[in-house]
PDB file of C-alpha atoms in Angstrom:
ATOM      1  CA  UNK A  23     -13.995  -3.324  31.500  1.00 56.00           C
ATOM      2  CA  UNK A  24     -14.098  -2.553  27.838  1.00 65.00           C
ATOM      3  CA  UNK A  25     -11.625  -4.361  24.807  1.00 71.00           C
ATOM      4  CA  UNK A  26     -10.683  -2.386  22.264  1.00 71.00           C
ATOM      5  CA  UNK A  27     -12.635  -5.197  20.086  1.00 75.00           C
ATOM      6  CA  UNK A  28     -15.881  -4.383  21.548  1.00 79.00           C
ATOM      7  CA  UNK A  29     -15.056  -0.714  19.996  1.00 77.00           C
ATOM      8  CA  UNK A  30     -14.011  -2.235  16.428  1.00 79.00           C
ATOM      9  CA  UNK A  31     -17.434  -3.869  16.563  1.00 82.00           C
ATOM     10  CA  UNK A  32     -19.921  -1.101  18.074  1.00 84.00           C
ATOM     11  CA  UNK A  33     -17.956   1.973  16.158  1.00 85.00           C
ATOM     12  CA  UNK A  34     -16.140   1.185  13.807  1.00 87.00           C
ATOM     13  CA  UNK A  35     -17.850  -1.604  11.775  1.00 88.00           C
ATOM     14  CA  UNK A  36     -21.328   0.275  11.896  1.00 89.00           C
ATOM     15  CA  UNK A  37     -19.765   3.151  10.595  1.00 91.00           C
ATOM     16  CA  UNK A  38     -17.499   1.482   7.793  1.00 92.00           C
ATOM     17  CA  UNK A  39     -20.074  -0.677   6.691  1.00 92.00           C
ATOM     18  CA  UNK A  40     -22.636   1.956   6.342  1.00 92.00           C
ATOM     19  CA  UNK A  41     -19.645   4.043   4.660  1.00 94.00           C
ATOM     20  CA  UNK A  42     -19.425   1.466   2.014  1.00 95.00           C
ATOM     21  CA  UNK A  43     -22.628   0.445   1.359  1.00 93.00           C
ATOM     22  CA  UNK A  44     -23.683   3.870   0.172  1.00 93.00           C
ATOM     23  CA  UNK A  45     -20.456   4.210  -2.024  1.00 94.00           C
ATOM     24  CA  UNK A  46     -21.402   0.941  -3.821  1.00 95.00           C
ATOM     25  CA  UNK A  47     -25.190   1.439  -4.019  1.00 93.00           C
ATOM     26  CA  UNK A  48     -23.707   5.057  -5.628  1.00 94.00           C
ATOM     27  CA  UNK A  49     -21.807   3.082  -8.715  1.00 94.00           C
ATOM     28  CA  UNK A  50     -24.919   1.471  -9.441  1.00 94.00           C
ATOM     29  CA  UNK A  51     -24.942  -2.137  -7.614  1.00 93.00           C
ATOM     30  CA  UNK A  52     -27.952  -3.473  -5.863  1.00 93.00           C
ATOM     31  CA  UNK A  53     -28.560  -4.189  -2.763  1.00 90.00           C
ATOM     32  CA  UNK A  54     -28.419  -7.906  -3.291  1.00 90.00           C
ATOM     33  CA  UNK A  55     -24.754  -7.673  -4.488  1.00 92.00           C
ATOM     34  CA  UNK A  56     -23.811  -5.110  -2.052  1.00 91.00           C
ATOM     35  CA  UNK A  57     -24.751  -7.527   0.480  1.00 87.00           C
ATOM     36  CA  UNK A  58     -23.208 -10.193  -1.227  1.00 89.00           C
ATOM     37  CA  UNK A  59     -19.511  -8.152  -1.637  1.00 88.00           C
ATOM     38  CA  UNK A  60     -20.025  -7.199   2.234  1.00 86.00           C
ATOM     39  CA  UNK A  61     -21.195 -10.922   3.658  1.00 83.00           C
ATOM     40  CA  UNK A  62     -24.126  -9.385   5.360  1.00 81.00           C
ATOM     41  CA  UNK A  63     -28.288  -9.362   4.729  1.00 82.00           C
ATOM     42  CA  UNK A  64     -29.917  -7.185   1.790  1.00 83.00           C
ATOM     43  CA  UNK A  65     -31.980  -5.839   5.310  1.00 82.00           C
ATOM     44  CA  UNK A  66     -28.684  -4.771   6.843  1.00 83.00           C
ATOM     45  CA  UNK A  67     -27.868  -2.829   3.537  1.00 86.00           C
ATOM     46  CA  UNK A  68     -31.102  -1.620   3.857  1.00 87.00           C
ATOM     47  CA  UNK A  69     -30.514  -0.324   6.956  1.00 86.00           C
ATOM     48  CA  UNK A  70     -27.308   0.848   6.078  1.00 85.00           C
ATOM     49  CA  UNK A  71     -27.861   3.026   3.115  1.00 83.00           C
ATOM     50  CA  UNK A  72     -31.442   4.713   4.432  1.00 86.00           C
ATOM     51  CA  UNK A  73     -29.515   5.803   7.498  1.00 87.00           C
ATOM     52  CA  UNK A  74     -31.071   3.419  10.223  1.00 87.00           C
ATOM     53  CA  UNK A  75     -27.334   2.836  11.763  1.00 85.00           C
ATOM     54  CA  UNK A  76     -25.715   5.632  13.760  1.00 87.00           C
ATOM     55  CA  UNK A  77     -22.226   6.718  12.377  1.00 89.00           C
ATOM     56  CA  UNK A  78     -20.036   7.701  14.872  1.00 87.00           C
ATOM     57  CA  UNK A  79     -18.828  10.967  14.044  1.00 89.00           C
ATOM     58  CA  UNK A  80     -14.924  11.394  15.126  1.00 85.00           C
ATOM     59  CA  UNK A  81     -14.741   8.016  12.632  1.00 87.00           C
ATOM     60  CA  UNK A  82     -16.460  10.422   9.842  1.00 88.00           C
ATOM     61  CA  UNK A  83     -14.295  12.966  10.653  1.00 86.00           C
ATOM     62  CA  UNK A  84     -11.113  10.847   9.362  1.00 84.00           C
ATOM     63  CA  UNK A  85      -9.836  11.901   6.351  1.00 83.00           C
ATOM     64  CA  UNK A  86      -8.093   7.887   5.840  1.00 87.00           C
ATOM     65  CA  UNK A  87     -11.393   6.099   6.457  1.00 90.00           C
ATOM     66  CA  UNK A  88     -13.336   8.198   3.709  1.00 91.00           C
ATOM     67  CA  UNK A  89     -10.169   7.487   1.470  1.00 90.00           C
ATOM     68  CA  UNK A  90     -10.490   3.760   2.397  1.00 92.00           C
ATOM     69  CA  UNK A  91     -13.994   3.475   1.437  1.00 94.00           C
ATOM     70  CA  UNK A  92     -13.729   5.226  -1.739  1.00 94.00           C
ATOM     71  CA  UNK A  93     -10.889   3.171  -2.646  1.00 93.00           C
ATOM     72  CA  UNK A  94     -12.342  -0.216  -1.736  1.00 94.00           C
ATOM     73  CA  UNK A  95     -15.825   0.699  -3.653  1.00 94.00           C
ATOM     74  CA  UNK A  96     -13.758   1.716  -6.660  1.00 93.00           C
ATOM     75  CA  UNK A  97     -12.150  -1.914  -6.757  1.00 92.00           C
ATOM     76  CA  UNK A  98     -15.126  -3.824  -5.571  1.00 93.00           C
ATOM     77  CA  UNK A  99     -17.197  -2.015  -8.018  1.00 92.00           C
ATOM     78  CA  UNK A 100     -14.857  -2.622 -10.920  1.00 90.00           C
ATOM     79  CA  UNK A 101     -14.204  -6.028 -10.024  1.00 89.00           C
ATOM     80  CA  UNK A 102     -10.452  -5.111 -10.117  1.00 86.00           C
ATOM     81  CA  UNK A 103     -10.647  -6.266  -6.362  1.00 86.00           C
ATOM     82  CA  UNK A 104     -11.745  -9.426  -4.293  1.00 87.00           C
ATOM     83  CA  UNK A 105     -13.897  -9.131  -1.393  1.00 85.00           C
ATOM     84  CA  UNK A 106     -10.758 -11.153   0.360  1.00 83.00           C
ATOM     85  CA  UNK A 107      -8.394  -7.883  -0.445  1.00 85.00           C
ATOM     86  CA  UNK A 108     -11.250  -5.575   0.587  1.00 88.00           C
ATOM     87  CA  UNK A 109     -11.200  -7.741   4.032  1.00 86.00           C
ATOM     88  CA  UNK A 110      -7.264  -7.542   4.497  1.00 85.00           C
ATOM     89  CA  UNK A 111      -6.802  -3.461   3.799  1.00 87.00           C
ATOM     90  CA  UNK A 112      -9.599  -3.042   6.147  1.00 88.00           C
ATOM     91  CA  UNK A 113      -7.825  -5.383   8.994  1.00 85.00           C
ATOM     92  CA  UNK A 114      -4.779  -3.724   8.198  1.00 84.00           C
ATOM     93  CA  UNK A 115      -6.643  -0.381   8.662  1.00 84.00           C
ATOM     94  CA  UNK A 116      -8.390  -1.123  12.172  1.00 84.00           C
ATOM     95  CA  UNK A 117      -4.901  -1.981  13.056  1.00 79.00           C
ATOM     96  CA  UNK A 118      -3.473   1.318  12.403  1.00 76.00           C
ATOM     97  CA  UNK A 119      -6.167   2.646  13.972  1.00 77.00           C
ATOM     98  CA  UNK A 120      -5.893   0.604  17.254  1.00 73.00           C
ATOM     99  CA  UNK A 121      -2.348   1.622  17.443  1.00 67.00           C
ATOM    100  CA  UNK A 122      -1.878   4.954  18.572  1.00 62.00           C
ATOM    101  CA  UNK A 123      -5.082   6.176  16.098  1.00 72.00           C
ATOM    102  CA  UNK A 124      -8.833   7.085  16.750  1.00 74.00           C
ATOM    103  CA  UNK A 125      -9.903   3.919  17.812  1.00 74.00           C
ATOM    104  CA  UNK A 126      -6.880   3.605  20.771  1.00 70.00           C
ATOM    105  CA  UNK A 127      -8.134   7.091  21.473  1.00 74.00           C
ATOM    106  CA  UNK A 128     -12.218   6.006  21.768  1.00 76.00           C
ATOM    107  CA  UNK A 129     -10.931   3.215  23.934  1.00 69.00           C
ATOM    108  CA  UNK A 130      -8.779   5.357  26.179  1.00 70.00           C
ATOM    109  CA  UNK A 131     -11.979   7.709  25.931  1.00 74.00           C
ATOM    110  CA  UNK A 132     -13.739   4.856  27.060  1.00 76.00           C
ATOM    111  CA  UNK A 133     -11.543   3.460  29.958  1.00 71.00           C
ATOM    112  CA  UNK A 134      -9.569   6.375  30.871  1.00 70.00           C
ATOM    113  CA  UNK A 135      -7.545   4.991  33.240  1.00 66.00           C
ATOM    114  CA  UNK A 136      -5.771   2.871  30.580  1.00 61.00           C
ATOM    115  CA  UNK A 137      -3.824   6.353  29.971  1.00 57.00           C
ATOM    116  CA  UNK A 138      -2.521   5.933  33.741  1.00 56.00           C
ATOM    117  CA  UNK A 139      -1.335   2.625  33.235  1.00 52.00           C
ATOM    118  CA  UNK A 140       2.168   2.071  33.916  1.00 48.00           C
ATOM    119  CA  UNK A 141       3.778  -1.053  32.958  1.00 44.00           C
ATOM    120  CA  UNK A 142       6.521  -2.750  30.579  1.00 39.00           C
ATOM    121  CA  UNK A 143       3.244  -3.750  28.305  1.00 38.00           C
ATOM    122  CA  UNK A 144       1.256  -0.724  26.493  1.00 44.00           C
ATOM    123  CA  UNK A 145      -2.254  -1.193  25.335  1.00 44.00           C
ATOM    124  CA  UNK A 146      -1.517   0.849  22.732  1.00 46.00           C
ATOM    125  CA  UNK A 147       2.079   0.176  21.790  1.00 48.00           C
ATOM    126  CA  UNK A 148       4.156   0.909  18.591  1.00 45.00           C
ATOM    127  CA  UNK A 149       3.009  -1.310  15.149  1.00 48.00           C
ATOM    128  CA  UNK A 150       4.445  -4.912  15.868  1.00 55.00           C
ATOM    129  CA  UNK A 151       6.638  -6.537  13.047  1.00 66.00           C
ATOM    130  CA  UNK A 152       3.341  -8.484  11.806  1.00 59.00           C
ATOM    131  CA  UNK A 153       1.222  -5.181  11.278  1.00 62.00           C
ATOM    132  CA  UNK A 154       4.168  -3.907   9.683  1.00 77.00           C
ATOM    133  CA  UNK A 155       4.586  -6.806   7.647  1.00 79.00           C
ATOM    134  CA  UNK A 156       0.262  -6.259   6.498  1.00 72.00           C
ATOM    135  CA  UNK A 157       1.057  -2.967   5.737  1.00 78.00           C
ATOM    136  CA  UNK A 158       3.809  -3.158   3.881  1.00 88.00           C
ATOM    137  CA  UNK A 159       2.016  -6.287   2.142  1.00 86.00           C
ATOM    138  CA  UNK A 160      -1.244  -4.419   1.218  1.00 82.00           C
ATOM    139  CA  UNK A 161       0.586  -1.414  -0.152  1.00 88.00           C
ATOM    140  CA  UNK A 162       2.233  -3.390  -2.651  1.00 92.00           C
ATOM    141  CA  UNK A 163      -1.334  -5.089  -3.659  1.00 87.00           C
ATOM    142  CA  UNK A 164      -2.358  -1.646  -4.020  1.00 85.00           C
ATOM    143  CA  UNK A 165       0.497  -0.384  -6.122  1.00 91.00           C
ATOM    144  CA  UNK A 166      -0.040  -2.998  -8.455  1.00 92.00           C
ATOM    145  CA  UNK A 167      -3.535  -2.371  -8.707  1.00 86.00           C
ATOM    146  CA  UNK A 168      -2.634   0.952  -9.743  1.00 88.00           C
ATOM    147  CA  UNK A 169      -0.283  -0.269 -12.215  1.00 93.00           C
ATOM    148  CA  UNK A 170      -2.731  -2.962 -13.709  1.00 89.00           C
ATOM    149  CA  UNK A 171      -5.295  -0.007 -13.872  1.00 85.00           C
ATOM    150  CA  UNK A 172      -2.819   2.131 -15.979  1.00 90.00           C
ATOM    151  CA  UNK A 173      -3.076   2.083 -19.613  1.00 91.00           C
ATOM    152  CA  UNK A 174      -0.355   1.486 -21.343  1.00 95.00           C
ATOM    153  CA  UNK A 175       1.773   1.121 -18.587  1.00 97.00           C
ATOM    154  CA  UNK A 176       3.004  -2.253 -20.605  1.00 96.00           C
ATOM    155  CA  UNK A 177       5.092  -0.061 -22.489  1.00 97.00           C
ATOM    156  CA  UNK A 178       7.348   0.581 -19.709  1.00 97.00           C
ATOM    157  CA  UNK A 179       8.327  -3.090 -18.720  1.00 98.00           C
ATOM    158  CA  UNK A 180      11.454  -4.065 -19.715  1.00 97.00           C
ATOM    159  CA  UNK A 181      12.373  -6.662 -21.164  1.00 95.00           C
ATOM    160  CA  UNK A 182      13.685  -9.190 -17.807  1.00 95.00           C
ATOM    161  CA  UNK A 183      10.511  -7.975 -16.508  1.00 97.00           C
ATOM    162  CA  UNK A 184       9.526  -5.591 -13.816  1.00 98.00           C
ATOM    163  CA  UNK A 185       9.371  -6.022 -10.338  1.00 98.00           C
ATOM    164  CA  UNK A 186       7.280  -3.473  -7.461  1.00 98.00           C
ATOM    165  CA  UNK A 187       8.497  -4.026  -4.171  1.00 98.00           C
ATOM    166  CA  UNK A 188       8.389  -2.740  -0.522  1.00 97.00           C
ATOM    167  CA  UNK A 189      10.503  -2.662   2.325  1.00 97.00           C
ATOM    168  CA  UNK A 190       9.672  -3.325   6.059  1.00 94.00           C
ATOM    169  CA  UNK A 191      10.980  -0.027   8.044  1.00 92.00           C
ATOM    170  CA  UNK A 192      14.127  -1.624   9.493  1.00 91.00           C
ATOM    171  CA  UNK A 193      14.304  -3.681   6.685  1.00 95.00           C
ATOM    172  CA  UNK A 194      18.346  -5.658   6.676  1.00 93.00           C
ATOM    173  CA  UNK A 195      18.387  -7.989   4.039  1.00 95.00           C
ATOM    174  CA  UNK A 196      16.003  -9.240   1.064  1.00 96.00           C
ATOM    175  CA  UNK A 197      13.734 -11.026   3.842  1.00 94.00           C
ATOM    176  CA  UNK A 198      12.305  -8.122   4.636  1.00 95.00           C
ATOM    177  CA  UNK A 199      11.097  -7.028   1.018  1.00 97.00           C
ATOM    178  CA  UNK A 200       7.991  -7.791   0.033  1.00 96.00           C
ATOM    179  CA  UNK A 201       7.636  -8.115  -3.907  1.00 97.00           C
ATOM    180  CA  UNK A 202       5.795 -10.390  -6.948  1.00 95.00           C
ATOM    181  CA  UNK A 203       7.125 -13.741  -7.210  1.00 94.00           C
ATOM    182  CA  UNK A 204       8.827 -13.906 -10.306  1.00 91.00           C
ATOM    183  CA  UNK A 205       7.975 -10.685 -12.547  1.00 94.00           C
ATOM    184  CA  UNK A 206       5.599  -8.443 -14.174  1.00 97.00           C
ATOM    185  CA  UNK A 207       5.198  -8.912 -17.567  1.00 96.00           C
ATOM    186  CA  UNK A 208       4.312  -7.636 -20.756  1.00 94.00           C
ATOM    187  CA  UNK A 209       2.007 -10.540 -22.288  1.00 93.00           C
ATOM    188  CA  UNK A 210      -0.029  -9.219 -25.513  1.00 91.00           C
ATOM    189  CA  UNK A 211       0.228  -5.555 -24.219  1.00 93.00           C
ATOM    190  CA  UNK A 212      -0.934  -5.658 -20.889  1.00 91.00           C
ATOM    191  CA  UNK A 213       1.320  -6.006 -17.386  1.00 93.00           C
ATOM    192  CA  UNK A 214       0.208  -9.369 -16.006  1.00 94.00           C
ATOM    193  CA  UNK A 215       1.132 -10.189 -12.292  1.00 92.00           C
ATOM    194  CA  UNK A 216       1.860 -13.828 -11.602  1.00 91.00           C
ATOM    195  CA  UNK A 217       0.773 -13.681  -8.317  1.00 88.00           C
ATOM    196  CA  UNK A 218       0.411 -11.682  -4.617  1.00 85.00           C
ATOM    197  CA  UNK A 219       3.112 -10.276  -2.969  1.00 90.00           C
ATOM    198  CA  UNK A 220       5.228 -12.408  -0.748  1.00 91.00           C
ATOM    199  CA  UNK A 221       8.323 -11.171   1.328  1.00 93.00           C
ATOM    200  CA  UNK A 222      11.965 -12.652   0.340  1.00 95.00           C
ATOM    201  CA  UNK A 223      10.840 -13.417  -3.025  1.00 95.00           C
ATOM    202  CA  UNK A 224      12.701 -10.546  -4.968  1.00 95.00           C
ATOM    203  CA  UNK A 225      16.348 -10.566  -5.528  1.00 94.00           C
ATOM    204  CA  UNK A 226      17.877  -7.892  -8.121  1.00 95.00           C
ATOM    205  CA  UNK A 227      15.331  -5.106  -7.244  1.00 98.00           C
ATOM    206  CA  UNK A 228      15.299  -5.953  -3.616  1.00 97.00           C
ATOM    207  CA  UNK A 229      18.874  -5.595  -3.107  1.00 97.00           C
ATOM    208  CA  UNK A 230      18.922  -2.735  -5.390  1.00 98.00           C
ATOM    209  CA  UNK A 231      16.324  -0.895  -2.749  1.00 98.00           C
ATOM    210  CA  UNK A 232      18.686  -1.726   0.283  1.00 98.00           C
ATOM    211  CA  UNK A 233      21.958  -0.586  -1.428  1.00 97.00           C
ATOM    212  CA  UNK A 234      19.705   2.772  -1.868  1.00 98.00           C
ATOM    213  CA  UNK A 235      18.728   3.223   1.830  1.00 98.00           C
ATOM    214  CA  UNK A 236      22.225   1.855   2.657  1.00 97.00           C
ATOM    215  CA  UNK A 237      23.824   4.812   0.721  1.00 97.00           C
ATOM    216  CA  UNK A 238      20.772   7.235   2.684  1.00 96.00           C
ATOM    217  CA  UNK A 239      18.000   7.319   1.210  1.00 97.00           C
ATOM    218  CA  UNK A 240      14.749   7.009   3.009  1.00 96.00           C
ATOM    219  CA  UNK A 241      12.926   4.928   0.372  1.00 98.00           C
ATOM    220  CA  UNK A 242      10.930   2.144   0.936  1.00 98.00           C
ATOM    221  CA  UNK A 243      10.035   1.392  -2.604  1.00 98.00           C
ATOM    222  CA  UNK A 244      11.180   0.559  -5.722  1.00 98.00           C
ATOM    223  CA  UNK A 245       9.792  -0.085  -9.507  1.00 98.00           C
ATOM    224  CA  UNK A 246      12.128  -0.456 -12.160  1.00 98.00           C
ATOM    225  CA  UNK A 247      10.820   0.013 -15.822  1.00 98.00           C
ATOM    226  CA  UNK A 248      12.895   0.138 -19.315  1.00 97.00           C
ATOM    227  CA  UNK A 249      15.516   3.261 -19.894  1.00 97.00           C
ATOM    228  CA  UNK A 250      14.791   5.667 -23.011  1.00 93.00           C
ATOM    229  CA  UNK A 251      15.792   8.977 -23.021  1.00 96.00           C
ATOM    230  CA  UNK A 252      12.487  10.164 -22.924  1.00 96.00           C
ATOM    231  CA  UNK A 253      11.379   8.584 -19.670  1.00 97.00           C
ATOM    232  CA  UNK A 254      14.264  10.260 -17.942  1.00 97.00           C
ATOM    233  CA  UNK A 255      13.378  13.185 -19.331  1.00 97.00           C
ATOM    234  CA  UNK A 256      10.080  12.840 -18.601  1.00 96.00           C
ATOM    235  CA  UNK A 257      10.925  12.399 -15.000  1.00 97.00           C
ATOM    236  CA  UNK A 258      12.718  15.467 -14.529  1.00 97.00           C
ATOM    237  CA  UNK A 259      10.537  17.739 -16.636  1.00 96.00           C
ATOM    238  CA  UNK A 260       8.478  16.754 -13.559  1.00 95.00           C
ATOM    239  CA  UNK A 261      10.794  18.026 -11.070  1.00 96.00           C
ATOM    240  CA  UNK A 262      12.449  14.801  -9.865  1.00 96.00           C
ATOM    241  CA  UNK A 263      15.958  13.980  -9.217  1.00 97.00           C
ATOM    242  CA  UNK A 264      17.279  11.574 -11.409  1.00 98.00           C
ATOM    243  CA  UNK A 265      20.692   9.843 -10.855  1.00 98.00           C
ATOM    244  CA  UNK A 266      22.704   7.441 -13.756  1.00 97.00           C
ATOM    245  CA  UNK A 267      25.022   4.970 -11.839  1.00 97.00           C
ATOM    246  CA  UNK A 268      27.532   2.720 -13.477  1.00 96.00           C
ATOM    247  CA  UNK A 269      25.667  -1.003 -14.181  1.00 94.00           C
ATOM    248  CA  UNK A 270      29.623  -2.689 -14.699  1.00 93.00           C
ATOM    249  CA  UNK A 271      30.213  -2.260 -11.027  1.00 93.00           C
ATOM    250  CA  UNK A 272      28.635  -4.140  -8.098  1.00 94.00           C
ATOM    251  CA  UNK A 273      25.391  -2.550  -7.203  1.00 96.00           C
ATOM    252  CA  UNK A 274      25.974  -1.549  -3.075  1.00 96.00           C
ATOM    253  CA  UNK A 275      29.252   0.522  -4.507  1.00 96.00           C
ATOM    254  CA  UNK A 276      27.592   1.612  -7.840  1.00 97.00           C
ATOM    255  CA  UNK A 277      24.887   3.061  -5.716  1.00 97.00           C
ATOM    256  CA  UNK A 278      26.222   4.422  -3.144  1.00 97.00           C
ATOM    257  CA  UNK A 279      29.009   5.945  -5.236  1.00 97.00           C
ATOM    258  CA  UNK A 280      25.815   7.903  -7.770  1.00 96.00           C
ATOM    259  CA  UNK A 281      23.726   8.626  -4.512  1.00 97.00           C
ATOM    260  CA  UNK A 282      26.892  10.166  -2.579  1.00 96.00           C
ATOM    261  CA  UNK A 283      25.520  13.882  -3.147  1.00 94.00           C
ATOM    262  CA  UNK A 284      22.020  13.241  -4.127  1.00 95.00           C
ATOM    263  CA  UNK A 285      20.937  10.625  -1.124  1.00 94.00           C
ATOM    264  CA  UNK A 286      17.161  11.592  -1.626  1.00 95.00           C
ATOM    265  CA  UNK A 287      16.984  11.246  -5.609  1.00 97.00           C
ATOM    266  CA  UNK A 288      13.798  10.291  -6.810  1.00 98.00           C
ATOM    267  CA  UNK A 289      15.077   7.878  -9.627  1.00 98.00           C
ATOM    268  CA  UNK A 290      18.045   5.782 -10.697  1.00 98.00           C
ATOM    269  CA  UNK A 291      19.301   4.886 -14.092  1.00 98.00           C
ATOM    270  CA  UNK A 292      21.810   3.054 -16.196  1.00 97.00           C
ATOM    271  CA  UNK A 293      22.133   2.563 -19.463  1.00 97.00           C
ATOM    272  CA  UNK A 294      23.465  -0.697 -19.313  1.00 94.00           C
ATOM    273  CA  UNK A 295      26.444  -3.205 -20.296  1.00 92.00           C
ATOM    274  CA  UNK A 296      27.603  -6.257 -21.785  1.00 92.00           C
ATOM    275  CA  UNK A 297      24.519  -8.353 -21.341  1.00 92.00           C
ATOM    276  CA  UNK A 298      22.862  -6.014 -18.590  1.00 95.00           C
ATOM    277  CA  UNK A 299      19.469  -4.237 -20.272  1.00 97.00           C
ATOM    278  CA  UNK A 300      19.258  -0.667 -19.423  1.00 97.00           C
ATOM    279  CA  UNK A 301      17.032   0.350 -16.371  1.00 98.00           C
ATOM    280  CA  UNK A 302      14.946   2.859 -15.019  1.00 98.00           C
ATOM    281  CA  UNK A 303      14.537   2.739 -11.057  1.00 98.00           C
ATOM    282  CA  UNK A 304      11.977   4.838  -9.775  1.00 98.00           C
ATOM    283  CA  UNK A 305      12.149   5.420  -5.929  1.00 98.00           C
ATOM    284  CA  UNK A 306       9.458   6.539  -3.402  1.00 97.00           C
ATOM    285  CA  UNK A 307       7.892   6.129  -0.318  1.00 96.00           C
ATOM    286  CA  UNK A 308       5.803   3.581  -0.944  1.00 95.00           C
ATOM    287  CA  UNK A 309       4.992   1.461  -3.494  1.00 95.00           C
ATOM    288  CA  UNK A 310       1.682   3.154  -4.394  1.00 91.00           C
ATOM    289  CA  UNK A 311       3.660   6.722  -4.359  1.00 94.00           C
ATOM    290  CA  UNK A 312       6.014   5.092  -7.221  1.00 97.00           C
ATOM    291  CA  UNK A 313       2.940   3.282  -9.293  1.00 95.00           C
ATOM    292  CA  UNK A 314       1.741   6.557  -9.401  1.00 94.00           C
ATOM    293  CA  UNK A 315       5.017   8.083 -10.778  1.00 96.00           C
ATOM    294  CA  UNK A 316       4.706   5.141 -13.505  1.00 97.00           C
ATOM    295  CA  UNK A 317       1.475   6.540 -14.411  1.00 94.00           C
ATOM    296  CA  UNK A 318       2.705  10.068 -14.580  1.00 94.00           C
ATOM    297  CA  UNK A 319       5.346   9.838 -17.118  1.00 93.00           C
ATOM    298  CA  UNK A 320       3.508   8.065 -19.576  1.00 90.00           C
TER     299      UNK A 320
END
């Protein structure tokens, strides 16, 4: 009898570690820090980075893990991330991967009859509301981080603020949002966060993101920066489809109303009203997919 745990901790962590060790000893940090970012002994780096740990190689065959490790040297390198956010995109990762990924396939490789099992309870069911709920969590942390990382991206906050936020799949009401408590702001030319995403904390950009998917769109993310001409502009010079709905009228009807034959625009816009600041709505996937749209049309 195997858990999928003991896999996580003979596999995966070996491989990771050693993964990650090597990417920060590569940006120039010793082996005394690296084992101080990663909470282990300078002789396990040691080990690590001269190749004295087996890799497993169907883990360093996966595209997402080399992407993780690159990502979470870049920030732990930088400084622009904690060793606690490191911690929770790598949880959130080994969850993934226990669910229907390349770890719940070593463990079915390792107990194969777990693939005859027949019963109301999967190993390997679909993601649970809580790994959702990570997920969605540590894709906003890393669409900010993107957006802290972006020069100049200060410019684009309006003046109420801006807000990133991200929806749970079956997401029904502003519960199920995850966004920054209060807003982003522009303080001395630089977009300062207030603090880490929390679900249910959004109002006016969450509910604008579920009028969109109630009118059909399948985005799950939302920023909204300041209107000019040019920033529209700029968006469709880039091939994206950019809608203007009316800001007098309630937003569900407003929405739906501008979305009615473009449900998969990539952007929303209006230029405002009596005591309503005009707004730019960018729409995506994710919230990292619309960060990075920020970042492109500036």
């Amino acid at each position: 009898m195997r858990f999928i745990e003991e896999i996580v901790v003979d596999d995966f962590l070996p491989t990771f570690r050693s993964l990650l060790a090597d990417a920060l000893r590569e940006r120039g940090l010793t082996q005394s820090e690296v084992a101080d970012l990663l909470g282990i002994s300078q002789s396990a780096v040691s080990k690590y980075v001269h190749g004295d740990v087996a890799r497993h190689d169907d883990l360093l065959a996966h595209r997402g893990l080399a992407e993780l490790v690159e990502r979470l040297a870049d920030g732990l390198a930088d400084g622009d991330m904690s060793s606690v956010q490191a911690l929770v995109e790598a949880e959130v990762f080994i969850r993934e991967l226990e669910q229907g990924g390349v770890l719940a396939q070593l463990h079915e490789d390792a107990v194969p009859e777990l693939g005859d099992y027949d019963d109301e309870f999967a190993v390997h069911d679909p993601d649970s509301q809580l790994r959702s709920a990570e997920r969605t969590l540590a894709s906003v942390r890393r669409g900010l981080s993107v957006l802290e990382n972006t020069s100049g991206f200060a410019t684009l906050i309006p003046a109420v603020g801006s807000n990133l936020v991200q929806c749970l799949p079956e997401a029904d009401s502003i519960e199920d949002v995850a966004a920054v408590p209060g807003r982003i702001l522009d303080v001395k030319g630089r977009a300062t966060i207030p603090a880490d995403p929390e679900f249910g904390v959004s109002e006016h950009v969450a509910s604008l993101l579920l009028a969109v998917r109630a009118a059909g769109s399948d985005a799950r993310a939302v920023l909204n920066v300041r209107y000019d001409d040019a920033v529209v502009a700029s968006l469709r010079d880039s091939g994206r489809t950019v809608v203007e709905f009316d800001a007098e009228e309630s937003v569900e009807p407003a929405v739906a109303a501008a979305l009615a034959d473009e449900p998969g625009a990539d952007a929303l816009y209006h230029t405002g009203a009596m005591g309503i600041e005009p707004v730019v709505y960018l729409l995506g996937d994710d919230a990292v997919a619309v960060a990075e749209t920020a970042r492109e049309i500036l």
